[in-house]
């Protein structure tokens, strides 16, 4: 695969990758670096890329791997409202966009209050759609540990959300 | 509708137990999307939380300005830098130089110690003051302590460099691959290259650690030697 066909196949998915990376890592420049790293990695495997039937799925998998190292090293990231607003679709109504950006930003703030391992697990699962097996590989935790951490994190967030919800 | 409610509540229970699959979570997402404001009141908080965590449809086309251009230029640069020197090589050599420097410093310290020791013996014959000998020993000891610290710092730097080289390894392998090798020759995979690199770094870290320990041992010897000389001088006096 030459650089031209590589660009044609993969570059159109850059935005989606960026949005996904931003939700996982919570920082726009880090997200962009991770997308670049993903492209660099795929280009390094360009000999094999002729056989890729679904470039988007291929990229998402590669990005997941790139994000794992980052999440391991930086566990306390959150998404600022401004950045959350940028990644919400322009097709939605203004009210919807604003509401969703607020929800996204506040959920990442709440996540920061969780213990480290719970944060890692829920971030990978919620924002990166990692399977339990992928999280096992990423964190070195056992299947049961991953599920327990995920359960605790979700229940804790529900508790915080309900408190918040009842106030409104 | 009732069936859907039963399903959604079961799915949500499983969700909070951490036992839903990605496909089941997508089903929950679809349910909340399609029901809009109609969800049962006791599920409203769940809906809000779930959508904040999992909703994909709202995240589509908005990105920072110039992102596509920057990514495009980056991909072009992957092609352009094919034949250039790889950064990872530079880092490798820098690290070899660091280890070599620490070994040389340790050797230098040893030489200084031996030389000064001879001097100290000579000075002892010439009846030096106790203060002079004390100062010599103190200086040597301080020098070896700082050498040990340098070696430790180098080890830390080495450890920090390992993850940094990850992306660089990818690029290095990318360039290697595209330089056109005979197809019947098996190329090193990226994982193998990275593993080999990490092994090298690990070995180098071990060497630095050994040097650090040697310097510490040297320091202990110096102190012991100092004590012997001190006792000797005291008994002479």
Coordinates of C-alpha atoms in Angstrom, one line a residue:
Chain A
X1 CA 0.0 0.0 0.0
X2 CA 1.4 3.4 -1.0
X3 CA 1.0 6.6 1.0
X4 CA -1.7 7.8 -1.3
X5 CA -4.0 4.9 -0.8
X6 CA -3.1 4.8 2.9
X7 CA -4.3 8.3 3.2
X8 CA -7.5 7.6 1.2
X9 CA -8.4 4.6 3.3
X10 CA -7.5 5.8 6.8
X11 CA -7.4 9.6 7.0
X12 CA -11.2 10.0 6.7
X13 CA -11.6 8.2 10.0
X14 CA -9.2 10.6 11.8
X15 CA -12.0 12.6 13.4
X16 CA -13.8 9.6 14.9
X17 CA -10.5 8.4 16.3
X18 CA -9.8 11.8 17.7
X19 CA -13.2 12.0 19.5
X20 CA -12.7 8.5 20.9
X21 CA -9.2 9.3 22.1
X22 CA -10.3 12.6 23.6
X23 CA -13.0 10.9 25.7
X24 CA -10.5 8.3 26.9
X25 CA -7.6 10.6 27.7
X26 CA -9.4 13.9 28.4
X27 CA -6.9 16.1 26.8
X28 CA -7.0 17.4 23.2
X29 CA -3.3 17.5 22.4
X30 CA -2.7 14.1 23.9
X31 CA -5.7 12.8 21.9
X32 CA -4.2 14.2 18.7
X33 CA -0.8 12.7 19.5
X34 CA -2.4 9.3 20.1
X35 CA -4.2 9.5 16.7
X36 CA -0.9 10.3 15.0
X37 CA 0.8 7.5 16.8
X38 CA -2.0 5.2 15.6
X39 CA -1.4 6.3 12.0
X40 CA 2.3 5.8 12.4
X41 CA 1.8 2.3 13.7
X42 CA -0.5 1.3 10.9
X43 CA 1.8 2.8 8.3
X44 CA 4.6 0.6 9.8
X45 CA 2.4 -2.4 9.0
X46 CA 1.6 -1.1 5.5
X47 CA 2.7 -4.4 3.9
X48 CA -0.2 -6.2 5.4
X49 CA -2.8 -3.4 5.0
X50 CA -3.9 -4.4 1.5
X51 CA -6.1 -7.0 3.1
X52 CA -8.0 -4.7 5.5
X53 CA -11.7 -4.9 4.7
X54 CA -12.9 -2.5 7.4
X55 CA -10.3 0.3 7.9
X56 CA -12.4 2.0 10.6
X57 CA -12.6 -1.1 12.8
X58 CA -8.9 -1.6 12.2
X59 CA -8.0 1.9 13.3
X60 CA -10.2 1.7 16.4
X61 CA -8.5 -1.4 17.5
X62 CA -5.1 0.2 16.9
X63 CA -6.1 3.3 18.8
X64 CA -7.3 1.2 21.7
X65 CA -3.8 -0.2 22.0
X66 CA -2.3 3.3 21.8
X67 CA -4.6 4.5 24.6
X68 CA -3.8 1.7 27.0
X69 CA -0.3 2.9 27.8
X70 CA -1.6 6.5 28.2
X71 CA -4.4 5.4 30.6
X72 CA -1.9 3.4 32.6
X73 CA 0.3 6.4 33.1
X74 CA -2.2 9.2 33.5
X75 CA -5.2 8.0 35.5
X76 CA -6.6 11.3 36.7
X77 CA -7.7 12.9 33.4
X78 CA -11.0 14.7 32.9
X79 CA -12.7 16.4 30.0
X80 CA -13.2 20.2 30.2
X81 CA -16.6 21.4 29.2
X82 CA -15.1 23.4 26.4
X83 CA -13.5 20.3 24.9
X84 CA -16.5 18.1 25.5
X85 CA -18.5 20.8 23.6
X86 CA -16.2 20.5 20.6
X87 CA -16.7 16.8 20.1
X88 CA -20.5 16.9 20.3
X89 CA -22.1 16.7 16.9
X90 CA -23.2 19.9 15.2
X91 CA -26.2 18.1 13.8
X92 CA -27.9 18.0 17.2
X93 CA -29.8 21.0 18.5
X94 CA -28.0 23.6 20.5
X95 CA -29.8 22.7 23.7
X96 CA -29.0 19.0 23.2
X97 CA -25.3 19.7 22.4
X98 CA -24.9 21.9 25.4
X99 CA -26.6 19.3 27.7
X100 CA -24.6 16.5 26.4
X101 CA -21.3 18.4 26.7
X102 CA -22.2 19.2 30.3
X103 CA -23.0 15.6 31.1
X104 CA -19.8 14.4 29.5
X105 CA -17.7 16.9 31.3
X106 CA -19.4 16.3 34.7
X107 CA -19.1 12.5 34.3
X108 CA -15.3 12.8 33.8
X109 CA -15.1 15.0 36.8
X110 CA -17.0 12.4 38.9
X111 CA -14.7 9.7 37.6
X112 CA -11.8 11.5 39.1
X113 CA -13.2 10.8 42.5
X114 CA -13.0 7.0 42.0
X115 CA -10.0 4.9 43.1
X116 CA -7.3 4.6 40.4
X117 CA -8.1 1.1 39.2
X118 CA -11.9 1.8 39.0
X119 CA -11.2 4.9 36.9
X120 CA -8.9 3.0 34.5
X121 CA -11.4 0.2 34.0
X122 CA -14.5 2.4 33.6
X123 CA -12.8 4.8 31.3
X124 CA -11.6 2.1 28.9
X125 CA -15.0 0.4 28.9
X126 CA -17.2 3.4 28.7
X127 CA -15.3 5.6 26.3
X128 CA -13.2 3.1 24.4
X129 CA -15.7 0.2 24.3
X130 CA -12.9 -2.1 25.4
X131 CA -14.1 -5.7 25.9
X132 CA -13.5 -7.2 29.4
X133 CA -10.7 -9.3 27.8
X134 CA -9.0 -6.2 26.3
X135 CA -9.1 -4.6 29.7
X136 CA -7.6 -7.7 31.3
X137 CA -4.7 -7.5 28.9
X138 CA -4.4 -3.7 29.4
X139 CA -4.3 -3.8 33.1
X140 CA -3.0 -7.2 34.0
X141 CA -6.1 -7.7 36.2
X142 CA -8.1 -10.9 36.2
X143 CA -11.5 -11.2 34.5
X144 CA -13.3 -11.3 37.9
X145 CA -11.3 -8.3 39.2
X146 CA -12.2 -6.2 36.1
X147 CA -15.9 -7.0 36.5
X148 CA -15.8 -6.2 40.2
X149 CA -14.1 -2.9 39.6
X150 CA -16.4 -2.0 36.8
X151 CA -19.4 -2.9 38.9
X152 CA -18.2 -0.8 41.9
X153 CA -17.3 2.2 39.6
X154 CA -20.8 2.1 37.9
X155 CA -22.6 1.8 41.2
X156 CA -20.6 4.6 42.8
X157 CA -21.3 6.8 39.8
X158 CA -25.0 5.9 39.9
X159 CA -25.0 6.9 43.6
X160 CA -23.4 10.3 42.8
X161 CA -25.7 10.8 39.8
X162 CA -28.8 10.1 41.8
X163 CA -27.8 12.5 44.5
X164 CA -27.2 15.1 41.8
X165 CA -30.5 14.1 40.1
X166 CA -32.6 14.4 43.3
X167 CA -31.2 17.9 43.9
X168 CA -32.5 19.1 40.6
Chain B
X1 CA -43.6 -2.0 26.0
X2 CA -43.8 -4.0 29.2
X3 CA -41.5 -6.6 27.8
X4 CA -39.1 -3.8 26.9
X5 CA -39.2 -2.4 30.5
X6 CA -38.5 -5.8 31.9
X7 CA -35.6 -6.2 29.5
X8 CA -34.2 -2.8 30.2
X9 CA -34.3 -3.3 34.0
X10 CA -32.6 -6.7 33.7
X11 CA -30.0 -5.3 31.4
X12 CA -29.4 -2.4 33.8
X13 CA -29.0 -4.7 36.7
X14 CA -26.4 -6.7 34.8
X15 CA -24.8 -3.4 33.7
X16 CA -24.3 -2.4 37.3
X17 CA -23.0 -5.8 38.1
X18 CA -20.4 -5.4 35.4
X19 CA -21.6 -8.4 33.5
X20 CA -23.1 -6.9 30.3
X21 CA -21.4 -7.4 27.0
X22 CA -20.5 -4.5 24.7
X23 CA -23.5 -5.7 22.5
X24 CA -25.9 -5.6 25.5
X25 CA -24.6 -2.1 26.4
X26 CA -25.4 -1.0 22.8
X27 CA -28.9 -2.4 23.2
X28 CA -29.3 -0.3 26.4
X29 CA -28.1 2.7 24.4
X30 CA -30.6 2.1 21.6
X31 CA -33.4 1.7 24.2
X32 CA -32.7 5.0 25.8
X33 CA -32.2 6.7 22.4
X34 CA -35.5 5.4 21.0
X35 CA -37.5 6.1 24.2
X36 CA -36.5 9.7 24.6
X37 CA -38.4 11.3 27.4
X38 CA -40.7 8.2 27.8
X39 CA -38.5 6.2 30.1
X40 CA -40.0 5.3 33.5
X41 CA -39.2 8.0 36.1
X42 CA -37.1 5.7 38.2
X43 CA -34.9 5.1 35.3
X44 CA -34.2 8.7 34.5
X45 CA -31.0 9.0 36.5
X46 CA -29.8 5.7 35.0
X47 CA -30.6 7.0 31.5
X48 CA -28.6 10.2 32.2
X49 CA -25.6 8.3 33.6
X50 CA -25.7 5.7 30.9
X51 CA -25.9 8.2 28.1
X52 CA -23.1 10.4 29.5
X53 CA -20.9 7.2 29.6
X54 CA -22.0 5.4 26.4
X55 CA -23.8 7.6 23.9
X56 CA -22.0 7.5 20.6
X57 CA -24.4 9.1 18.2
X58 CA -23.8 12.6 19.6
X59 CA -20.1 12.3 18.9
X60 CA -19.6 12.7 15.3
X61 CA -18.2 15.5 13.2
X62 CA -16.9 18.2 15.4
X63 CA -13.2 18.4 15.9
X64 CA -10.6 21.1 16.6
X65 CA -9.8 23.4 13.7
X66 CA -7.2 22.1 11.3
X67 CA -7.1 18.6 12.7
X68 CA -7.5 16.9 9.3
X69 CA -4.8 19.1 7.8
X70 CA -2.4 18.3 10.6
X71 CA -3.1 14.6 10.4
X72 CA -2.7 14.7 6.6
X73 CA 0.7 16.4 6.9
X74 CA 1.7 13.9 9.6
X75 CA 0.9 11.0 7.4
X76 CA 2.9 12.6 4.5
X77 CA 5.8 13.1 6.9
X78 CA 5.8 9.3 7.6
X79 CA 6.5 8.8 4.0
X80 CA 9.0 11.6 3.6
X81 CA 11.2 10.6 6.6
X82 CA 11.5 7.0 5.3
X83 CA 15.2 7.2 4.6
X84 CA 16.3 9.5 7.4
X85 CA 18.1 8.7 10.6
X86 CA 15.8 7.2 13.2
X87 CA 15.4 9.0 16.5
X88 CA 15.5 5.8 18.4
X89 CA 19.0 5.1 17.3
X90 CA 20.1 8.5 18.6
X91 CA 18.5 7.7 22.0
X92 CA 20.2 4.3 22.0
X93 CA 23.6 5.8 21.4
X94 CA 23.0 8.5 24.0
X95 CA 22.3 5.8 26.5
X96 CA 25.3 3.8 25.6
X97 CA 27.3 7.0 26.0
X98 CA 25.7 7.6 29.4
X99 CA 26.7 4.1 30.6
X100 CA 30.2 4.4 29.2
X101 CA 30.6 7.8 30.9
X102 CA 29.5 6.4 34.2
X103 CA 32.0 3.5 33.9
X104 CA 34.8 5.9 33.0
X105 CA 33.9 8.1 36.0
X106 CA 34.0 5.1 38.3
X107 CA 37.3 4.1 36.8
X108 CA 38.6 7.7 37.2
X109 CA 37.4 7.7 40.9
X110 CA 39.3 4.5 41.5
X111 CA 42.5 5.9 39.9
X112 CA 42.1 9.1 42.0
X113 CA 41.6 7.0 45.1
X114 CA 44.7 4.9 44.4
X115 CA 46.8 7.9 43.5
X116 CA 45.7 9.9 46.5
X117 CA 46.2 6.8 48.7
X118 CA 49.8 6.6 47.5
X119 CA 50.1 10.4 48.1
X120 CA 48.6 9.9 51.6
X121 CA 51.2 7.2 52.4
X122 CA 53.9 9.5 51.1
X123 CA 52.6 12.4 53.1
X124 CA 52.4 10.2 56.1
X125 CA 56.1 9.4 55.7
X126 CA 56.6 13.2 55.6
X127 CA 54.5 13.5 58.8
X128 CA 51.4 15.2 57.4
X129 CA 48.9 16.9 59.6
X130 CA 45.9 14.8 60.6
X131 CA 43.7 17.6 59.1
X132 CA 45.2 17.1 55.6
X133 CA 44.5 13.4 55.5
X134 CA 41.0 14.0 56.9
X135 CA 40.3 16.5 54.1
X136 CA 41.6 14.1 51.4
X137 CA 39.4 11.3 52.6
X138 CA 36.4 13.5 53.0
X139 CA 36.8 14.8 49.4
X140 CA 37.1 11.3 48.0
X141 CA 34.1 10.1 49.9
X142 CA 32.0 13.0 48.6
X143 CA 33.1 12.4 45.0
X144 CA 32.1 8.8 45.2
X145 CA 28.7 9.7 46.7
X146 CA 28.0 12.0 43.8
X147 CA 29.1 9.3 41.4
X148 CA 26.6 6.9 42.9
X149 CA 23.9 9.6 42.6
X150 CA 24.8 10.1 38.9
X151 CA 24.5 6.4 38.2
X152 CA 21.1 6.3 40.0
X153 CA 19.8 9.2 38.0
X154 CA 21.0 7.6 34.8
X155 CA 19.1 4.4 35.7
X156 CA 15.9 6.5 36.2
X157 CA 16.4 8.3 32.9
X158 CA 16.8 4.9 31.2
X159 CA 13.6 3.6 32.7
X160 CA 11.7 6.7 31.6
X161 CA 13.0 6.4 28.1
X162 CA 11.6 3.0 27.5
X163 CA 7.9 4.0 27.0
X164 CA 9.1 7.1 25.0
X165 CA 10.7 4.8 22.4
X166 CA 7.4 3.0 21.7
X167 CA 6.2 5.3 19.0
X168 CA 9.7 5.8 17.7
X169 CA 10.1 2.0 17.3
X170 CA 6.9 2.0 15.2
X171 CA 8.4 4.6 12.9
X172 CA 11.8 2.9 12.8
X173 CA 10.1 -0.4 11.8
X174 CA 8.0 1.5 9.3
X175 CA 11.0 2.9 7.6
X176 CA 12.8 -0.4 7.6
X177 CA 9.8 -2.1 6.1
X178 CA 9.4 0.3 3.2
X179 CA 13.1 0.3 2.4
X180 CA 12.4 -2.7 0.1
X181 CA 13.9 -6.0 1.3
X182 CA 13.8 -9.3 -0.6
X183 CA 10.4 -10.8 0.0
X184 CA 11.7 -14.3 0.9
X185 CA 13.6 -12.9 3.8
X186 CA 11.7 -12.8 7.0
X187 CA 11.5 -9.3 8.5
X188 CA 11.5 -8.6 12.2
X189 CA 8.0 -7.8 13.3
X190 CA 7.3 -4.6 15.1
X191 CA 6.6 -6.4 18.4
X192 CA 9.9 -8.3 18.1
X193 CA 11.8 -5.1 17.4
X194 CA 10.2 -3.4 20.4
X195 CA 10.9 -6.4 22.6
X196 CA 14.5 -6.5 21.4
X197 CA 14.9 -2.8 22.1
X198 CA 13.4 -3.2 25.6
X199 CA 15.7 -6.1 26.3
X200 CA 18.7 -4.0 25.3
X201 CA 17.5 -1.2 27.6
X202 CA 16.9 -3.6 30.4
X203 CA 20.4 -5.0 30.1
X204 CA 21.8 -1.4 30.0
X205 CA 19.8 -0.5 33.1
X206 CA 21.3 -3.6 34.9
X207 CA 24.7 -2.4 33.9
X208 CA 24.1 1.1 35.3
X209 CA 22.8 -0.5 38.5
X210 CA 25.9 -2.6 38.8
X211 CA 28.1 0.4 38.2
X212 CA 26.1 2.2 40.9
X213 CA 26.6 -0.6 43.3
X214 CA 30.3 -0.7 42.5
X215 CA 30.6 2.9 43.2
X216 CA 28.8 2.5 46.5
X217 CA 31.2 -0.4 47.4
X218 CA 34.1 1.9 46.4
X219 CA 32.7 4.5 48.8
X220 CA 32.6 2.0 51.6
X221 CA 36.2 0.9 50.9
X222 CA 37.3 4.6 50.9
X223 CA 35.7 5.1 54.3
X224 CA 37.3 1.9 55.6
X225 CA 40.7 3.0 54.2
X226 CA 40.2 6.4 55.7
X227 CA 39.5 4.9 59.1
X228 CA 42.7 2.7 58.9
X229 CA 44.8 5.7 57.9
X230 CA 43.3 7.8 60.7
X231 CA 44.0 5.1 63.3
X232 CA 47.5 4.7 62.0
X233 CA 48.1 8.5 62.2
X234 CA 46.6 8.7 65.6
X235 CA 48.8 5.8 66.9
X236 CA 51.9 7.5 65.3
X237 CA 51.1 10.7 67.1

